[in-house]
PDB file of C-alpha atoms and ligand atoms in Angstrom:
ATOM      1  CA  UNK A   1      13.472 122.352-152.554  1.00  0.00           C
ATOM      2  CA  UNK A   2      11.519 119.548-152.361  1.00  0.00           C
ATOM      3  CA  UNK A   3      11.515 117.796-148.854  1.00  0.00           C
ATOM      4  CA  UNK A   4       9.989 114.455-147.984  1.00  0.00           C
ATOM      5  CA  UNK A   5       8.895 114.475-144.231  1.00  0.00           C
ATOM      6  CA  UNK A   6       7.335 111.422-141.969  1.00  0.00           C
ATOM      7  CA  UNK A   7       5.290 111.434-139.412  1.00  0.00           C
ATOM      8  CA  UNK A   8       3.213 110.188-136.436  1.00  0.00           C
ATOM      9  CA  UNK A   9       3.271 106.263-135.388  1.00  0.00           C
ATOM     10  CA  UNK A  10       2.937 103.004-137.529  1.00  0.00           C
ATOM     11  CA  UNK A  11       0.719 100.333-136.275  1.00  0.00           C
ATOM     12  CA  UNK A  12       1.337  96.763-136.327  1.00  0.00           C
ATOM     13  CA  UNK A  13      -1.508  94.532-136.646  1.00  0.00           C
ATOM     14  CA  UNK A  14      -2.135  91.607-134.364  1.00  0.00           C
ATOM     15  CA  UNK A  15      -5.551  90.560-136.014  1.00  0.00           C
ATOM     16  CA  UNK A  16      -8.192  92.426-137.996  1.00  0.00           C
ATOM     17  CA  UNK A  17      -9.752  94.324-134.506  1.00  0.00           C
ATOM     18  CA  UNK A  18      -5.930  94.464-132.343  1.00  0.00           C
ATOM     19  CA  UNK A  19      -2.454  96.142-133.622  1.00  0.00           C
ATOM     20  CA  UNK A  20       0.627  97.262-131.390  1.00  0.00           C
ATOM     21  CA  UNK A  21       1.229 101.008-132.023  1.00  0.00           C
ATOM     22  CA  UNK A  22       2.869 103.913-129.435  1.00  0.00           C
ATOM     23  CA  UNK A  23       2.158 107.738-128.265  1.00  0.00           C
ATOM     24  CA  UNK A  24       3.065 109.729-131.369  1.00  0.00           C
ATOM     25  CA  UNK A  25       0.365 112.266-132.687  1.00  0.00           C
ATOM     26  CA  UNK A  26       2.194 112.968-135.560  1.00  0.00           C
ATOM     27  CA  UNK A  27       2.280 117.050-134.596  1.00  0.00           C
ATOM     28  CA  UNK A  28       5.498 117.398-134.655  1.00  0.00           C
ATOM     29  CA  UNK A  29       6.213 115.981-138.437  1.00  0.00           C
ATOM     30  CA  UNK A  30       3.008 118.006-139.047  1.00  0.00           C
ATOM     31  CA  UNK A  31       4.304 121.478-137.908  1.00  0.00           C
ATOM     32  CA  UNK A  32       7.731 120.952-139.513  1.00  0.00           C
ATOM     33  CA  UNK A  33       5.492 120.055-143.176  1.00  0.00           C
ATOM     34  CA  UNK A  34       3.696 123.205-142.521  1.00  0.00           C
ATOM     35  CA  UNK A  35       6.199 124.734-141.634  1.00  0.00           C
ATOM     36  CA  UNK A  36       8.497 123.847-144.945  1.00  0.00           C
ATOM     37  CA  UNK A  37       5.355 124.632-147.121  1.00  0.00           C
ATOM     38  CA  UNK A  38       4.729 127.966-145.849  1.00  0.00           C
ATOM     39  CA  UNK A  39       8.601 128.905-146.597  1.00  0.00           C
ATOM     40  CA  UNK A  40       7.898 127.707-150.188  1.00  0.00           C
ATOM     41  CA  UNK A  41       8.792 124.739-150.514  1.00  0.00           C
ATOM     42  CA  UNK A  42       7.485 121.438-151.946  1.00  0.00           C
ATOM     43  CA  UNK A  43       6.341 118.547-149.723  1.00  0.00           C
ATOM     44  CA  UNK A  44       5.919 115.374-149.054  1.00  0.00           C
ATOM     45  CA  UNK A  45       4.247 114.276-146.211  1.00  0.00           C
ATOM     46  CA  UNK A  46       4.031 110.542-145.577  1.00  0.00           C
ATOM     47  CA  UNK A  47       1.682 109.863-142.716  1.00  0.00           C
ATOM     48  CA  UNK A  48       1.005 107.116-139.969  1.00  0.00           C
ATOM     49  CA  UNK A  49      -2.518 107.203-138.923  1.00  0.00           C
ATOM     50  CA  UNK A  50      -3.028 110.067-136.970  1.00  0.00           C
ATOM     51  CA  UNK A  51      -6.515 112.279-135.686  1.00  0.00           C
ATOM     52  CA  UNK A  52      -4.282 115.618-137.622  1.00  0.00           C
ATOM     53  CA  UNK A  53      -6.719 116.267-141.232  1.00  0.00           C
ATOM     54  CA  UNK A  54      -3.910 116.291-144.225  1.00  0.00           C
ATOM     55  CA  UNK A  55      -2.242 120.319-144.870  1.00  0.00           C
ATOM     56  CA  UNK A  56      -3.130 121.892-148.093  1.00  0.00           C
ATOM     57  CA  UNK A  57      -0.678 122.793-150.429  1.00  0.00           C
ATOM     58  CA  UNK A  58       1.138 119.263-150.104  1.00  0.00           C
ATOM     59  CA  UNK A  59       1.084 115.645-150.944  1.00  0.00           C
ATOM     60  CA  UNK A  60      -0.142 113.685-148.359  1.00  0.00           C
ATOM     61  CA  UNK A  61       0.877 110.094-148.241  1.00  0.00           C
ATOM     62  CA  UNK A  62      -0.820 107.804-145.840  1.00  0.00           C
ATOM     63  CA  UNK A  63       0.012 104.639-144.623  1.00  0.00           C
ATOM     64  CA  UNK A  64      -0.537 102.497-141.673  1.00  0.00           C
ATOM     65  CA  UNK A  65       2.458  99.920-141.243  1.00  0.00           C
ATOM     66  CA  UNK A  66       6.727 100.409-141.123  1.00  0.00           C
ATOM     67  CA  UNK A  67       6.212  98.165-144.301  1.00  0.00           C
ATOM     68  CA  UNK A  68       4.248 100.585-146.200  1.00  0.00           C
ATOM     69  CA  UNK A  69       6.090 103.676-144.913  1.00  0.00           C
ATOM     70  CA  UNK A  70       9.029 101.395-146.532  1.00  0.00           C
ATOM     71  CA  UNK A  71       7.567 101.604-149.639  1.00  0.00           C
ATOM     72  CA  UNK A  72       6.667 104.789-149.863  1.00  0.00           C
ATOM     73  CA  UNK A  73       9.756 106.290-148.741  1.00  0.00           C
ATOM     74  CA  UNK A  74      11.468 104.177-151.528  1.00  0.00           C
ATOM     75  CA  UNK A  75       9.144 105.221-153.933  1.00  0.00           C
ATOM     76  CA  UNK A  76       9.602 109.170-153.268  1.00  0.00           C
ATOM     77  CA  UNK A  77      12.940 110.208-151.816  1.00  0.00           C
ATOM     78  CA  UNK A  78      14.972 109.954-155.231  1.00  0.00           C
ATOM     79  CA  UNK A  79      12.906 112.436-155.628  1.00  0.00           C
ATOM     80  CA  UNK A  80      13.962 115.093-152.934  1.00  0.00           C
ATOM     81  CA  UNK A  81      16.403 117.084-151.755  1.00  0.00           C
ATOM     82  CA  UNK A  82      15.887 116.657-147.903  1.00  0.00           C
ATOM     83  CA  UNK A  83      14.140 113.843-146.222  1.00  0.00           C
ATOM     84  CA  UNK A  84      13.069 114.376-142.302  1.00  0.00           C
ATOM     85  CA  UNK A  85      12.792 111.424-140.866  1.00  0.00           C
ATOM     86  CA  UNK A  86      10.017 112.435-137.829  1.00  0.00           C
ATOM     87  CA  UNK A  87       7.445 109.236-137.714  1.00  0.00           C
ATOM     88  CA  UNK A  88       7.994 107.651-134.415  1.00  0.00           C
ATOM     89  CA  UNK A  89       7.812 103.854-136.255  1.00  0.00           C
ATOM     90  CA  UNK A  90       7.124 100.393-134.536  1.00  0.00           C
ATOM     91  CA  UNK A  91      10.878  98.711-134.292  1.00  0.00           C
ATOM     92  CA  UNK A  92       9.202  95.334-134.254  1.00  0.00           C
ATOM     93  CA  UNK A  93       5.688  93.999-135.376  1.00  0.00           C
ATOM     94  CA  UNK A  94       3.951  90.859-134.293  1.00  0.00           C
ATOM     95  CA  UNK A  95       5.357  87.587-136.591  1.00  0.00           C
ATOM     96  CA  UNK A  96       1.814  85.962-137.234  1.00  0.00           C
ATOM     97  CA  UNK A  97      -0.917  87.962-138.348  1.00  0.00           C
ATOM     98  CA  UNK A  98      -4.479  85.870-137.749  1.00  0.00           C
ATOM     99  CA  UNK A  99      -6.416  85.975-139.926  1.00  0.00           C
ATOM    100  CA  UNK A 100      -9.576  85.959-137.355  1.00  0.00           C
ATOM    101  CA  UNK A 101      -9.796  87.665-134.102  1.00  0.00           C
ATOM    102  CA  UNK A 102      -7.850  86.176-131.615  1.00  0.00           C
ATOM    103  CA  UNK A 103      -9.683  84.325-129.036  1.00  0.00           C
ATOM    104  CA  UNK A 104      -8.962  83.867-125.504  1.00  0.00           C
ATOM    105  CA  UNK A 105      -8.942  80.424-124.823  1.00  0.00           C
ATOM    106  CA  UNK A 106      -5.754  80.106-123.420  1.00  0.00           C
ATOM    107  CA  UNK A 107      -4.826  81.544-120.115  1.00  0.00           C
ATOM    108  CA  UNK A 108      -1.795  83.758-121.041  1.00  0.00           C
ATOM    109  CA  UNK A 109      -0.512  84.501-124.759  1.00  0.00           C
ATOM    110  CA  UNK A 110       3.175  84.848-125.648  1.00  0.00           C
ATOM    111  CA  UNK A 111       3.202  87.223-128.524  1.00  0.00           C
ATOM    112  CA  UNK A 112       6.491  86.513-130.638  1.00  0.00           C
ATOM    113  CA  UNK A 113       7.918  89.798-132.417  1.00  0.00           C
ATOM    114  CA  UNK A 114      10.508  90.384-135.112  1.00  0.00           C
ATOM    115  CA  UNK A 115      11.998  93.742-136.575  1.00  0.00           C
ATOM    116  CA  UNK A 116      10.270  96.261-139.053  1.00  0.00           C
ATOM    117  CA  UNK A 117      12.152  97.858-141.944  1.00  0.00           C
ATOM    118  CA  UNK A 118      15.059 100.577-140.605  1.00  0.00           C
ATOM    119  CA  UNK A 119      13.643 103.276-142.788  1.00  0.00           C
ATOM    120  CA  UNK A 120      15.953 105.707-141.913  1.00  0.00           C
ATOM    121  CA  UNK A 121      18.753 102.946-141.590  1.00  0.00           C
ATOM    122  CA  UNK A 122      17.974 101.820-145.224  1.00  0.00           C
ATOM    123  CA  UNK A 123      18.163 105.666-146.845  1.00  0.00           C
ATOM    124  CA  UNK A 124      22.310 105.731-147.446  1.00  0.00           C
ATOM    125  CA  UNK A 125      22.567 101.943-147.819  1.00  0.00           C
ATOM    126  CA  UNK A 126      19.639 100.649-149.858  1.00  0.00           C
ATOM    127  CA  UNK A 127      17.826 103.988-150.847  1.00  0.00           C
ATOM    128  CA  UNK A 128      21.044 105.566-151.833  1.00  0.00           C
ATOM    129  CA  UNK A 129      19.822 109.005-151.038  1.00  0.00           C
ATOM    130  CA  UNK A 130      22.303 111.912-151.643  1.00  0.00           C
ATOM    131  CA  UNK A 131      20.794 114.322-149.877  1.00  0.00           C
ATOM    132  CA  UNK A 132      19.973 116.126-146.750  1.00  0.00           C
ATOM    133  CA  UNK A 133      18.870 113.126-144.157  1.00  0.00           C
ATOM    134  CA  UNK A 134      17.386 113.914-140.549  1.00  0.00           C
ATOM    135  CA  UNK A 135      16.607 111.355-138.191  1.00  0.00           C
ATOM    136  CA  UNK A 136      14.507 112.227-134.592  1.00  0.00           C
ATOM    137  CA  UNK A 137      16.275 110.539-131.418  1.00  0.00           C
ATOM    138  CA  UNK A 138      13.335 110.328-128.807  1.00  0.00           C
ATOM    139  CA  UNK A 139      14.619 108.902-125.769  1.00  0.00           C
ATOM    140  CA  UNK A 140      14.710 108.351-122.184  1.00  0.00           C
ATOM    141  CA  UNK A 141      18.004 108.307-121.140  1.00  0.00           C
ATOM    142  CA  UNK A 142      21.556 109.038-122.515  1.00  0.00           C
ATOM    143  CA  UNK A 143      19.883 111.962-125.087  1.00  0.00           C
ATOM    144  CA  UNK A 144      23.258 113.213-126.617  1.00  0.00           C
ATOM    145  CA  UNK A 145      25.506 110.313-127.257  1.00  0.00           C
ATOM    146  CA  UNK A 146      22.765 107.769-128.197  1.00  0.00           C
ATOM    147  CA  UNK A 147      21.623 110.484-131.066  1.00  0.00           C
ATOM    148  CA  UNK A 148      25.497 111.175-131.731  1.00  0.00           C
ATOM    149  CA  UNK A 149      25.602 107.671-131.948  1.00  0.00           C
ATOM    150  CA  UNK A 150      22.333 107.541-134.422  1.00  0.00           C
ATOM    151  CA  UNK A 151      24.270 110.516-136.715  1.00  0.00           C
ATOM    152  CA  UNK A 152      26.905 108.433-137.865  1.00  0.00           C
ATOM    153  CA  UNK A 153      25.036 105.298-137.933  1.00  0.00           C
ATOM    154  CA  UNK A 154      22.574 106.052-140.117  1.00  0.00           C
ATOM    155  CA  UNK A 155      24.650 109.119-141.842  1.00  0.00           C
ATOM    156  CA  UNK A 156      22.285 111.606-140.971  1.00  0.00           C
ATOM    157  CA  UNK A 157      23.615 115.362-141.683  1.00  0.00           C
ATOM    158  CA  UNK A 158      21.349 116.008-138.738  1.00  0.00           C
ATOM    159  CA  UNK A 159      19.615 114.077-135.611  1.00  0.00           C
ATOM    160  CA  UNK A 160      17.122 115.987-133.474  1.00  0.00           C
ATOM    161  CA  UNK A 161      16.929 114.776-130.333  1.00  0.00           C
ATOM    162  CA  UNK A 162      13.843 114.388-127.515  1.00  0.00           C
ATOM    163  CA  UNK A 163      14.235 113.428-124.337  1.00  0.00           C
ATOM    164  CA  UNK A 164      10.765 112.277-123.588  1.00  0.00           C
ATOM    165  CA  UNK A 165      11.114 111.345-119.947  1.00  0.00           C
ATOM    166  CA  UNK A 166      10.211 115.562-119.979  1.00  0.00           C
ATOM    167  CA  UNK A 167       6.593 116.015-118.372  1.00  0.00           C
ATOM    168  CA  UNK A 168       5.136 118.569-121.010  1.00  0.00           C
ATOM    169  CA  UNK A 169       6.944 118.285-123.827  1.00  0.00           C
ATOM    170  CA  UNK A 170       7.648 115.385-127.208  1.00  0.00           C
ATOM    171  CA  UNK A 171       4.843 112.682-127.519  1.00  0.00           C
ATOM    172  CA  UNK A 172       1.352 113.528-127.419  1.00  0.00           C
ATOM    173  CA  UNK A 173       1.999 117.404-126.358  1.00  0.00           C
ATOM    174  CA  UNK A 174       2.173 120.433-128.264  1.00  0.00           C
ATOM    175  CA  UNK A 175       5.230 122.045-126.865  1.00  0.00           C
ATOM    176  CA  UNK A 176       9.058 120.645-127.179  1.00  0.00           C
ATOM    177  CA  UNK A 177      12.373 121.075-126.836  1.00  0.00           C
ATOM    178  CA  UNK A 178      14.768 119.637-128.554  1.00  0.00           C
ATOM    179  CA  UNK A 179      18.335 119.704-129.041  1.00  0.00           C
ATOM    180  CA  UNK A 180      20.034 119.388-132.751  1.00  0.00           C
ATOM    181  CA  UNK A 181      23.144 117.235-133.054  1.00  0.00           C
ATOM    182  CA  UNK A 182      25.539 117.988-135.951  1.00  0.00           C
ATOM    183  CA  UNK A 183      28.957 115.941-137.354  1.00  0.00           C
ATOM    184  CA  UNK A 184      31.620 116.039-135.502  1.00  0.00           C
ATOM    185  CA  UNK A 185      29.989 116.913-132.127  1.00  0.00           C
ATOM    186  CA  UNK A 186      28.361 120.144-132.132  1.00  0.00           C
ATOM    187  CA  UNK A 187      24.829 120.688-130.302  1.00  0.00           C
ATOM    188  CA  UNK A 188      22.603 123.769-130.846  1.00  0.00           C
ATOM    189  CA  UNK A 189      19.529 123.840-128.159  1.00  0.00           C
ATOM    190  CA  UNK A 190      16.313 124.972-129.133  1.00  0.00           C
ATOM    191  CA  UNK A 191      14.413 125.424-126.180  1.00  0.00           C
ATOM    192  CA  UNK A 192      10.744 124.756-124.914  1.00  0.00           C
ATOM    193  CA  UNK A 193       8.116 126.164-126.971  1.00  0.00           C
ATOM    194  CA  UNK A 194       4.947 125.769-129.366  1.00  0.00           C
ATOM    195  CA  UNK A 195       5.532 122.671-131.925  1.00  0.00           C
ATOM    196  CA  UNK A 196       4.800 125.037-134.616  1.00  0.00           C
ATOM    197  CA  UNK A 197       7.539 127.851-133.467  1.00  0.00           C
ATOM    198  CA  UNK A 198       9.931 125.209-132.794  1.00  0.00           C
ATOM    199  CA  UNK A 199       9.099 123.692-136.196  1.00  0.00           C
ATOM    200  CA  UNK A 200       9.903 126.902-137.846  1.00  0.00           C
ATOM    201  CA  UNK A 201      12.914 127.536-136.149  1.00  0.00           C
ATOM    202  CA  UNK A 202      13.944 123.423-137.125  1.00  0.00           C
ATOM    203  CA  UNK A 203      13.363 124.376-140.779  1.00  0.00           C
ATOM    204  CA  UNK A 204      15.630 127.532-141.130  1.00  0.00           C
ATOM    205  CA  UNK A 205      18.832 125.082-139.584  1.00  0.00           C
ATOM    206  CA  UNK A 206      17.463 122.195-142.151  1.00  0.00           C
ATOM    207  CA  UNK A 207      17.600 124.576-144.801  1.00  0.00           C
ATOM    208  CA  UNK A 208      20.817 125.636-144.629  1.00  0.00           C
ATOM    209  CA  UNK A 209      22.337 122.839-144.069  1.00  0.00           C
ATOM    210  CA  UNK A 210      21.024 121.678-147.777  1.00  0.00           C
ATOM    211  CA  UNK A 211      22.067 125.091-148.977  1.00  0.00           C
ATOM    212  CA  UNK A 212      25.567 125.068-147.646  1.00  0.00           C
ATOM    213  CA  UNK A 213      25.632 120.971-148.714  1.00  0.00           C
ATOM    214  CA  UNK A 214      24.906 122.350-152.362  1.00  0.00           C
ATOM    215  CA  UNK A 215      27.111 125.384-152.653  1.00  0.00           C
ATOM    216  CA  UNK A 216      29.670 122.061-151.423  1.00  0.00           C
ATOM    217  CA  UNK A 217      28.719 120.170-154.349  1.00  0.00           C
ATOM    218  CA  UNK A 218      28.928 123.160-156.511  1.00  0.00           C
ATOM    219  CA  UNK A 219      32.479 123.840-155.828  1.00  0.00           C
TER     220      UNK A 219
HETATM  221  N1  CTP B 301      13.428 105.192-137.937  1.00  0.00           N
HETATM  222  C1  CTP B 301      12.189 104.308-139.052  1.00  0.00           C
HETATM  223  N2  CTP B 301      12.184 103.440-139.253  1.00  0.00           N
HETATM  224  C2  CTP B 301      12.193 102.576-137.828  1.00  0.00           C
HETATM  225  C3  CTP B 301      12.751 102.971-136.362  1.00  0.00           C
HETATM  226  C4  CTP B 301      12.975 104.156-136.704  1.00  0.00           C
HETATM  227  O1  CTP B 301      12.424 105.167-139.726  1.00  0.00           O
HETATM  228  N3  CTP B 301      11.819 101.222-138.360  1.00  0.00           N
HETATM  229  C5  CTP B 301      13.253 106.538-137.895  1.00  0.00           C
HETATM  230  C6  CTP B 301      12.480 107.526-136.896  1.00  0.00           C
HETATM  231  O2  CTP B 301      11.675 107.958-138.281  1.00  0.00           O
HETATM  232  C7  CTP B 301      13.955 108.046-136.228  1.00  0.00           C
HETATM  233  C8  CTP B 301      14.752 107.323-136.070  1.00  0.00           C
HETATM  234  O3  CTP B 301      14.512 106.379-136.744  1.00  0.00           O
HETATM  235  O4  CTP B 301      14.179 109.446-136.995  1.00  0.00           O
HETATM  236  C9  CTP B 301      14.774 106.772-134.535  1.00  0.00           C
HETATM  237  O5  CTP B 301      15.601 106.109-134.380  1.00  0.00           O
HETATM  238  P1  CTP B 301      15.271 104.735-133.401  1.00  0.00           P
HETATM  239  O6  CTP B 301      14.768 103.729-134.040  1.00  0.00           O
HETATM  240  O7  CTP B 301      14.942 105.043-132.236  1.00  0.00           O
HETATM  241  O8  CTP B 301      17.114 104.299-133.084  1.00  0.00           O
HETATM  242  P2  CTP B 301      18.112 102.935-133.192  1.00  0.00           P
HETATM  243  O9  CTP B 301      18.723 103.798-132.703  1.00  0.00           O
HETATM  244  O10 CTP B 301      17.849 102.423-134.790  1.00  0.00           O
HETATM  245  O11 CTP B 301      17.721 102.489-132.571  1.00  0.00           O
HETATM  246  P3  CTP B 301      16.990 102.328-130.842  1.00  0.00           P
HETATM  247  O12 CTP B 301      15.925 102.154-131.004  1.00  0.00           O
HETATM  248  O13 CTP B 301      17.958 101.397-130.283  1.00  0.00           O
HETATM  249  O14 CTP B 301      17.358 103.404-130.406  1.00  0.00           O
END
């Protein structure tokens, strides 16, 4: 199967030397891409700026901003059977991007931000994607309720819920623990382990959903 994966953070520029970003390392998305490749699938990895080298044996598309990631996904999603959105896309960007470095002339500075494109939220409604759709939910409270809500609002087949308030897992760490949220309020816990092992396990679940959907369609 052909699988598209988004990974890493995005950077939203303020001026030529500054940007807004977040703590995503991209490790989970890269581990998923490698697990998919190792299981014999064709992978397109759309990555924000990370300190990881491009994995071999797959198409890697590097982007910086949410807008660039949106356009890259739009260009590739129609070709794939599965789309996994593990990127920590910035939800807001500065309204104004200065051409020159902003000087510290004023005592205070107020930034005005605007919403970025919701890439996961566009998959069904804007891109018309009909394949298996997997979102991630990084939350600090009401983990499962927020993940279930995201699942139905965005038309996902699975939302991978990640409690980022827990020390030692999630952002920047090499280990993670997640709860899989399926339609019908079904949940499955994947316990704390290396992101590599977790990615293999997660990929098994995702391939199973995609195969079941395929079989369902063929009937
Ligand atoms: N995502 C995306 N594009 C964005 C923001 C997020 O594709 N501009 C994707 C992430 O890759 C992840 C999921 O959406 O799969 C995370 O959703 P998030 O934005 O956290 O959830 P929402 O419910 O839309 O909003 P909130 O931030 O209020 O929770």
